[in-house]
Amino acid sequence: MSYRPPYQWLADVGSVILVLFVVVAYRFYPQSTPSWSFTLASLLAIAVLVAVSTELYLMLRDYRAGYFYPMRNASLFVLLLSLFGIPAYLIYAWITGLYLGPATLLLVPVFLTLVTRNLFRVRLDGLSLRAKTGFGSPREVALFNVEEVKLEEDKITVESGGQPPIQLLRVFFFPVHWKAIRTRLSTLRGSGLHRPVE
């Protein structure tokens, strides 16, 4: 279950290319970089922005559907600040005539990709549990592979065969989200998909 959708590949690969371009163009060849390369980089930056916007839209859609639960930590607040702060700053710069420079504008989609990808979150639908609870890759387990769900007052542990358990800590969730996750996972306990643990 390690499938990554195309928009994530585009955002990740495009971000790496943009960073390399900015480093090469401004550090090694500041006077001799052809103008057409900035045009191509701008088109790539737009593509990266569209890709990360697609991911954000899908997160919002899943949140409204009750499948997506952001974790209450620094990654959430940095993302929210970025989503409101960056557009506000760009509008301010445009109104005041502040020249940001092409390097800054090219790296805005890169920054948004970085903060979006590092958002700690849980996605729980009728088929799988996908949790990103650290700076590594998200971990996903199909619900039919769940063997045990341990519900404690401040922690939920989901175990599946041959994989490290997924632990969700109450302190990182808003109360309404914690209640929803706990309710959803508690229904698995009597579903016959795993051995219930008391």
PDB file of C-alpha atoms in Angstrom:
ATOM      1  CA  MET A   1       0.000   0.000   0.000  1.00  0.00           C
ATOM      2  CA  SER A   2       2.863   2.365  -0.839  1.00  0.00           C
ATOM      3  CA  TYR A   3       1.212   3.865  -3.928  1.00  0.00           C
ATOM      4  CA  ARG A   4       1.923   7.551  -4.323  1.00  0.00           C
ATOM      5  CA  PRO A   5      -0.364   9.560  -6.591  1.00  0.00           C
ATOM      6  CA  PRO A   6       1.136  11.462  -9.545  1.00  0.00           C
ATOM      7  CA  TYR A   7       0.528  14.893  -8.028  1.00  0.00           C
ATOM      8  CA  GLN A   8       2.790  14.014  -5.092  1.00  0.00           C
ATOM      9  CA  TRP A   9       5.558  12.845  -7.411  1.00  0.00           C
ATOM     10  CA  LEU A  10       5.210  16.039  -9.440  1.00  0.00           C
ATOM     11  CA  ALA A  11       5.389  18.236  -6.343  1.00  0.00           C
ATOM     12  CA  ASP A  12       8.391  16.384  -4.891  1.00  0.00           C
ATOM     13  CA  VAL A  13      10.455  16.019  -8.059  1.00  0.00           C
ATOM     14  CA  GLY A  14       9.536  19.516  -9.248  1.00  0.00           C
ATOM     15  CA  SER A  15      10.576  21.000  -5.897  1.00  0.00           C
ATOM     16  CA  VAL A  16      13.989  19.326  -6.068  1.00  0.00           C
ATOM     17  CA  ILE A  17      14.520  20.601  -9.625  1.00  0.00           C
ATOM     18  CA  LEU A  18      13.502  24.141  -8.635  1.00  0.00           C
ATOM     19  CA  VAL A  19      15.892  24.205  -5.680  1.00  0.00           C
ATOM     20  CA  LEU A  20      18.740  22.944  -7.890  1.00  0.00           C
ATOM     21  CA  PHE A  21      17.896  25.527 -10.537  1.00  0.00           C
ATOM     22  CA  VAL A  22      17.914  28.405  -8.046  1.00  0.00           C
ATOM     23  CA  VAL A  23      21.245  27.254  -6.575  1.00  0.00           C
ATOM     24  CA  VAL A  24      22.868  26.891 -10.002  1.00  0.00           C
ATOM     25  CA  ALA A  25      21.386  30.091 -11.449  1.00  0.00           C
ATOM     26  CA  TYR A  26      22.190  32.347  -8.498  1.00  0.00           C
ATOM     27  CA  ARG A  27      25.262  30.740  -6.973  1.00  0.00           C
ATOM     28  CA  PHE A  28      27.293  29.416  -9.893  1.00  0.00           C
ATOM     29  CA  TYR A  29      26.067  31.238 -13.030  1.00  0.00           C
ATOM     30  CA  PRO A  30      24.377  34.449 -11.863  1.00  0.00           C
ATOM     31  CA  GLN A  31      25.261  36.417 -14.995  1.00  0.00           C
ATOM     32  CA  SER A  32      25.060  33.769 -17.695  1.00  0.00           C
ATOM     33  CA  THR A  33      21.812  31.911 -16.987  1.00  0.00           C
ATOM     34  CA  PRO A  34      19.642  32.218 -20.118  1.00  0.00           C
ATOM     35  CA  SER A  35      16.270  33.896 -19.751  1.00  0.00           C
ATOM     36  CA  TRP A  36      14.414  30.967 -21.323  1.00  0.00           C
ATOM     37  CA  SER A  37      15.497  28.774 -18.398  1.00  0.00           C
ATOM     38  CA  PHE A  38      13.675  31.120 -16.005  1.00  0.00           C
ATOM     39  CA  THR A  39      10.570  30.737 -18.161  1.00  0.00           C
ATOM     40  CA  LEU A  40      10.797  26.949 -17.904  1.00  0.00           C
ATOM     41  CA  ALA A  41      11.421  27.185 -14.150  1.00  0.00           C
ATOM     42  CA  SER A  42       8.378  29.442 -13.780  1.00  0.00           C
ATOM     43  CA  LEU A  43       6.205  26.922 -15.619  1.00  0.00           C
ATOM     44  CA  LEU A  44       7.548  24.154 -13.374  1.00  0.00           C
ATOM     45  CA  ALA A  45       6.831  26.277 -10.284  1.00  0.00           C
ATOM     46  CA  ILE A  46       3.234  26.715 -11.468  1.00  0.00           C
ATOM     47  CA  ALA A  47       2.955  22.944 -11.985  1.00  0.00           C
ATOM     48  CA  VAL A  48       4.292  22.308  -8.476  1.00  0.00           C
ATOM     49  CA  LEU A  49       1.837  24.845  -7.064  1.00  0.00           C
ATOM     50  CA  VAL A  50      -1.050  23.120  -8.855  1.00  0.00           C
ATOM     51  CA  ALA A  51       0.123  19.735  -7.536  1.00  0.00           C
ATOM     52  CA  VAL A  52       0.384  20.867  -3.914  1.00  0.00           C
ATOM     53  CA  SER A  53      -2.952  22.689  -4.228  1.00  0.00           C
ATOM     54  CA  THR A  54      -4.490  19.413  -5.418  1.00  0.00           C
ATOM     55  CA  GLU A  55      -3.142  17.645  -2.337  1.00  0.00           C
ATOM     56  CA  LEU A  56      -4.466  20.373  -0.043  1.00  0.00           C
ATOM     57  CA  TYR A  57      -7.873  20.235  -1.740  1.00  0.00           C
ATOM     58  CA  LEU A  58      -8.053  16.464  -1.265  1.00  0.00           C
ATOM     59  CA  MET A  59      -7.141  16.856   2.417  1.00  0.00           C
ATOM     60  CA  LEU A  60      -9.922  19.416   2.818  1.00  0.00           C
ATOM     61  CA  ARG A  61     -12.378  17.152   0.986  1.00  0.00           C
ATOM     62  CA  ASP A  62     -11.477  14.208   3.219  1.00  0.00           C
ATOM     63  CA  TYR A  63     -11.746  16.410   6.307  1.00  0.00           C
ATOM     64  CA  ARG A  64     -15.257  17.455   5.347  1.00  0.00           C
ATOM     65  CA  ALA A  65     -16.141  13.800   4.707  1.00  0.00           C
ATOM     66  CA  GLY A  66     -14.897  12.848   8.191  1.00  0.00           C
ATOM     67  CA  TYR A  67     -11.910  10.786   7.016  1.00  0.00           C
ATOM     68  CA  PHE A  68      -9.061  13.209   7.710  1.00  0.00           C
ATOM     69  CA  TYR A  69      -7.756  14.221  11.138  1.00  0.00           C
ATOM     70  CA  PRO A  70      -4.852  16.700  11.396  1.00  0.00           C
ATOM     71  CA  MET A  71      -2.640  16.327  14.441  1.00  0.00           C
ATOM     72  CA  ARG A  72      -2.382  19.306  16.786  1.00  0.00           C
ATOM     73  CA  ASN A  73       1.306  20.132  16.696  1.00  0.00           C
ATOM     74  CA  ALA A  74       3.742  22.554  15.059  1.00  0.00           C
ATOM     75  CA  SER A  75       3.303  21.060  11.573  1.00  0.00           C
ATOM     76  CA  LEU A  76      -0.395  21.991  11.543  1.00  0.00           C
ATOM     77  CA  PHE A  77       0.156  25.560  12.697  1.00  0.00           C
ATOM     78  CA  VAL A  78       3.049  26.142  10.282  1.00  0.00           C
ATOM     79  CA  LEU A  79       0.861  24.926   7.401  1.00  0.00           C
ATOM     80  CA  LEU A  80      -2.093  27.110   8.424  1.00  0.00           C
ATOM     81  CA  LEU A  81       0.159  30.143   8.877  1.00  0.00           C
ATOM     82  CA  SER A  82       1.713  29.504   5.459  1.00  0.00           C
ATOM     83  CA  LEU A  83      -1.642  29.150   3.705  1.00  0.00           C
ATOM     84  CA  PHE A  84      -2.778  32.511   5.016  1.00  0.00           C
ATOM     85  CA  GLY A  85       0.531  34.320   5.402  1.00  0.00           C
ATOM     86  CA  ILE A  86       2.148  33.663   2.021  1.00  0.00           C
ATOM     87  CA  PRO A  87      -0.793  34.894  -0.109  1.00  0.00           C
ATOM     88  CA  ALA A  88      -1.211  37.926   2.173  1.00  0.00           C
ATOM     89  CA  TYR A  89       2.479  38.765   1.847  1.00  0.00           C
ATOM     90  CA  LEU A  90       2.430  38.325  -1.951  1.00  0.00           C
ATOM     91  CA  ILE A  91      -0.589  40.639  -2.229  1.00  0.00           C
ATOM     92  CA  TYR A  92       1.140  43.173   0.029  1.00  0.00           C
ATOM     93  CA  ALA A  93       4.297  42.991  -2.081  1.00  0.00           C
ATOM     94  CA  TRP A  94       2.283  43.470  -5.272  1.00  0.00           C
ATOM     95  CA  ILE A  95       0.387  46.469  -3.882  1.00  0.00           C
ATOM     96  CA  THR A  96       3.478  48.173  -2.479  1.00  0.00           C
ATOM     97  CA  GLY A  97       5.646  47.358  -5.491  1.00  0.00           C
ATOM     98  CA  LEU A  98       8.084  45.396  -3.357  1.00  0.00           C
ATOM     99  CA  TYR A  99      10.334  43.415  -5.676  1.00  0.00           C
ATOM    100  CA  LEU A 100      10.618  39.863  -4.376  1.00  0.00           C
ATOM    101  CA  GLY A 101      12.874  38.525  -7.103  1.00  0.00           C
ATOM    102  CA  PRO A 102      12.408  35.392  -9.189  1.00  0.00           C
ATOM    103  CA  ALA A 103      14.282  33.145  -6.743  1.00  0.00           C
ATOM    104  CA  THR A 104      11.810  33.923  -3.955  1.00  0.00           C
ATOM    105  CA  LEU A 105       8.799  33.379  -6.177  1.00  0.00           C
ATOM    106  CA  LEU A 106      10.193  30.109  -7.550  1.00  0.00           C
ATOM    107  CA  LEU A 107      10.721  28.753  -4.032  1.00  0.00           C
ATOM    108  CA  VAL A 108       7.238  29.593  -2.678  1.00  0.00           C
ATOM    109  CA  PRO A 109       5.697  26.380  -4.165  1.00  0.00           C
ATOM    110  CA  VAL A 110       8.681  24.428  -2.812  1.00  0.00           C
ATOM    111  CA  PHE A 111       8.038  25.713   0.695  1.00  0.00           C
ATOM    112  CA  LEU A 112       4.326  24.921   0.463  1.00  0.00           C
ATOM    113  CA  THR A 113       5.159  21.405  -0.715  1.00  0.00           C
ATOM    114  CA  LEU A 114       7.522  20.938   2.213  1.00  0.00           C
ATOM    115  CA  VAL A 115       5.071  22.042   4.889  1.00  0.00           C
ATOM    116  CA  THR A 116       2.187  20.105   3.313  1.00  0.00           C
ATOM    117  CA  ARG A 117       4.187  16.904   3.066  1.00  0.00           C
ATOM    118  CA  ASN A 118       5.279  17.184   6.701  1.00  0.00           C
ATOM    119  CA  LEU A 119       1.799  17.694   8.126  1.00  0.00           C
ATOM    120  CA  PHE A 120       1.218  15.087  10.844  1.00  0.00           C
ATOM    121  CA  ARG A 121      -2.171  13.522  10.186  1.00  0.00           C
ATOM    122  CA  VAL A 122      -4.410  10.472  10.229  1.00  0.00           C
ATOM    123  CA  ARG A 123      -6.698   9.355   7.436  1.00  0.00           C
ATOM    124  CA  LEU A 124      -9.248   6.723   8.353  1.00  0.00           C
ATOM    125  CA  ASP A 125     -11.899   5.604   5.895  1.00  0.00           C
ATOM    126  CA  GLY A 126     -13.766   2.338   5.430  1.00  0.00           C
ATOM    127  CA  LEU A 127     -10.774   0.564   3.886  1.00  0.00           C
ATOM    128  CA  SER A 128      -7.557   1.660   5.545  1.00  0.00           C
ATOM    129  CA  LEU A 129      -5.812   3.609   8.271  1.00  0.00           C
ATOM    130  CA  ARG A 130      -3.021   5.913   7.092  1.00  0.00           C
ATOM    131  CA  ALA A 131      -1.034   7.741   9.735  1.00  0.00           C
ATOM    132  CA  LYS A 132       1.862  10.175   9.534  1.00  0.00           C
ATOM    133  CA  THR A 133       2.937  10.641  13.137  1.00  0.00           C
ATOM    134  CA  GLY A 134       6.569  11.628  12.542  1.00  0.00           C
ATOM    135  CA  PHE A 135       8.920  13.047   9.945  1.00  0.00           C
ATOM    136  CA  GLY A 136       9.202   9.732   8.111  1.00  0.00           C
ATOM    137  CA  SER A 137       6.860   8.371   5.478  1.00  0.00           C
ATOM    138  CA  PRO A 138       3.203   7.782   6.364  1.00  0.00           C
ATOM    139  CA  ARG A 139       2.293   4.270   7.433  1.00  0.00           C
ATOM    140  CA  GLU A 140      -0.795   2.607   6.063  1.00  0.00           C
ATOM    141  CA  VAL A 141      -2.586  -0.579   7.028  1.00  0.00           C
ATOM    142  CA  ALA A 142      -5.683  -2.073   5.438  1.00  0.00           C
ATOM    143  CA  LEU A 143      -8.434  -2.517   7.983  1.00  0.00           C
ATOM    144  CA  PHE A 144      -8.782  -6.197   7.107  1.00  0.00           C
ATOM    145  CA  ASN A 145      -5.149  -6.662   8.171  1.00  0.00           C
ATOM    146  CA  VAL A 146      -5.716  -5.141  11.604  1.00  0.00           C
ATOM    147  CA  GLU A 147      -5.133  -7.768  14.277  1.00  0.00           C
ATOM    148  CA  GLU A 148      -5.504  -5.795  17.490  1.00  0.00           C
ATOM    149  CA  VAL A 149      -6.788  -2.407  18.583  1.00  0.00           C
ATOM    150  CA  LYS A 150      -5.846  -1.349  22.090  1.00  0.00           C
ATOM    151  CA  LEU A 151      -7.992   1.507  23.326  1.00  0.00           C
ATOM    152  CA  GLU A 152      -6.598   3.328  26.334  1.00  0.00           C
ATOM    153  CA  GLU A 153      -7.568   6.637  27.887  1.00  0.00           C
ATOM    154  CA  ASP A 154      -4.663   8.565  26.374  1.00  0.00           C
ATOM    155  CA  LYS A 155      -3.494   6.273  23.583  1.00  0.00           C
ATOM    156  CA  ILE A 156      -4.726   4.016  20.774  1.00  0.00           C
ATOM    157  CA  THR A 157      -2.474   1.260  19.460  1.00  0.00           C
ATOM    158  CA  VAL A 158      -3.280  -0.462  16.172  1.00  0.00           C
ATOM    159  CA  GLU A 159      -1.382  -3.666  15.441  1.00  0.00           C
ATOM    160  CA  SER A 160      -1.201  -5.539  12.168  1.00  0.00           C
ATOM    161  CA  GLY A 161       0.742  -8.629  11.204  1.00  0.00           C
ATOM    162  CA  GLY A 162       4.435  -8.164  10.568  1.00  0.00           C
ATOM    163  CA  GLN A 163       4.452  -4.386  10.967  1.00  0.00           C
ATOM    164  CA  PRO A 164       5.319  -2.102  13.863  1.00  0.00           C
ATOM    165  CA  PRO A 165       2.199  -0.879  15.674  1.00  0.00           C
ATOM    166  CA  ILE A 166       0.672   2.507  14.888  1.00  0.00           C
ATOM    167  CA  GLN A 167       0.294   4.550  18.069  1.00  0.00           C
ATOM    168  CA  LEU A 168      -1.987   7.564  18.266  1.00  0.00           C
ATOM    169  CA  LEU A 169      -1.631   9.804  21.316  1.00  0.00           C
ATOM    170  CA  ARG A 170      -4.599  11.785  22.587  1.00  0.00           C
ATOM    171  CA  VAL A 171      -2.509  14.871  23.377  1.00  0.00           C
ATOM    172  CA  PHE A 172      -1.889  15.518  19.657  1.00  0.00           C
ATOM    173  CA  PHE A 173      -5.550  15.580  18.598  1.00  0.00           C
ATOM    174  CA  PHE A 174      -8.361  18.046  19.049  1.00  0.00           C
ATOM    175  CA  PRO A 175     -11.004  16.551  21.363  1.00  0.00           C
ATOM    176  CA  VAL A 176     -13.617  16.197  18.625  1.00  0.00           C
ATOM    177  CA  HIS A 177     -11.124  14.434  16.344  1.00  0.00           C
ATOM    178  CA  TRP A 178      -9.919  12.125  19.104  1.00  0.00           C
ATOM    179  CA  LYS A 179     -13.489  11.124  19.886  1.00  0.00           C
ATOM    180  CA  ALA A 180     -14.216  10.408  16.220  1.00  0.00           C
ATOM    181  CA  ILE A 181     -11.061   8.316  15.747  1.00  0.00           C
ATOM    182  CA  ARG A 182     -11.689   6.404  18.950  1.00  0.00           C
ATOM    183  CA  THR A 183     -15.292   5.700  17.965  1.00  0.00           C
ATOM    184  CA  ARG A 184     -14.321   4.533  14.477  1.00  0.00           C
ATOM    185  CA  LEU A 185     -11.542   2.248  15.707  1.00  0.00           C
ATOM    186  CA  SER A 186     -13.638   0.870  18.546  1.00  0.00           C
ATOM    187  CA  THR A 187     -16.108  -0.484  15.999  1.00  0.00           C
ATOM    188  CA  LEU A 188     -13.340  -2.685  14.645  1.00  0.00           C
ATOM    189  CA  ARG A 189     -13.055  -4.425  17.964  1.00  0.00           C
ATOM    190  CA  GLY A 190     -16.266  -6.354  17.425  1.00  0.00           C
ATOM    191  CA  SER A 191     -16.008  -6.708  13.659  1.00  0.00           C
ATOM    192  CA  GLY A 192     -14.068  -9.955  13.645  1.00  0.00           C
ATOM    193  CA  LEU A 193     -11.170  -8.369  11.766  1.00  0.00           C
ATOM    194  CA  HIS A 194      -8.802  -8.898  14.682  1.00  0.00           C
ATOM    195  CA  ARG A 195      -8.539 -10.218  18.200  1.00  0.00           C
ATOM    196  CA  PRO A 196     -10.088  -7.714  20.613  1.00  0.00           C
ATOM    197  CA  VAL A 197      -7.884  -6.530  23.435  1.00  0.00           C
ATOM    198  CA  GLU A 198      -9.195  -5.232  26.737  1.00  0.00           C
TER     199      GLU A 198
END
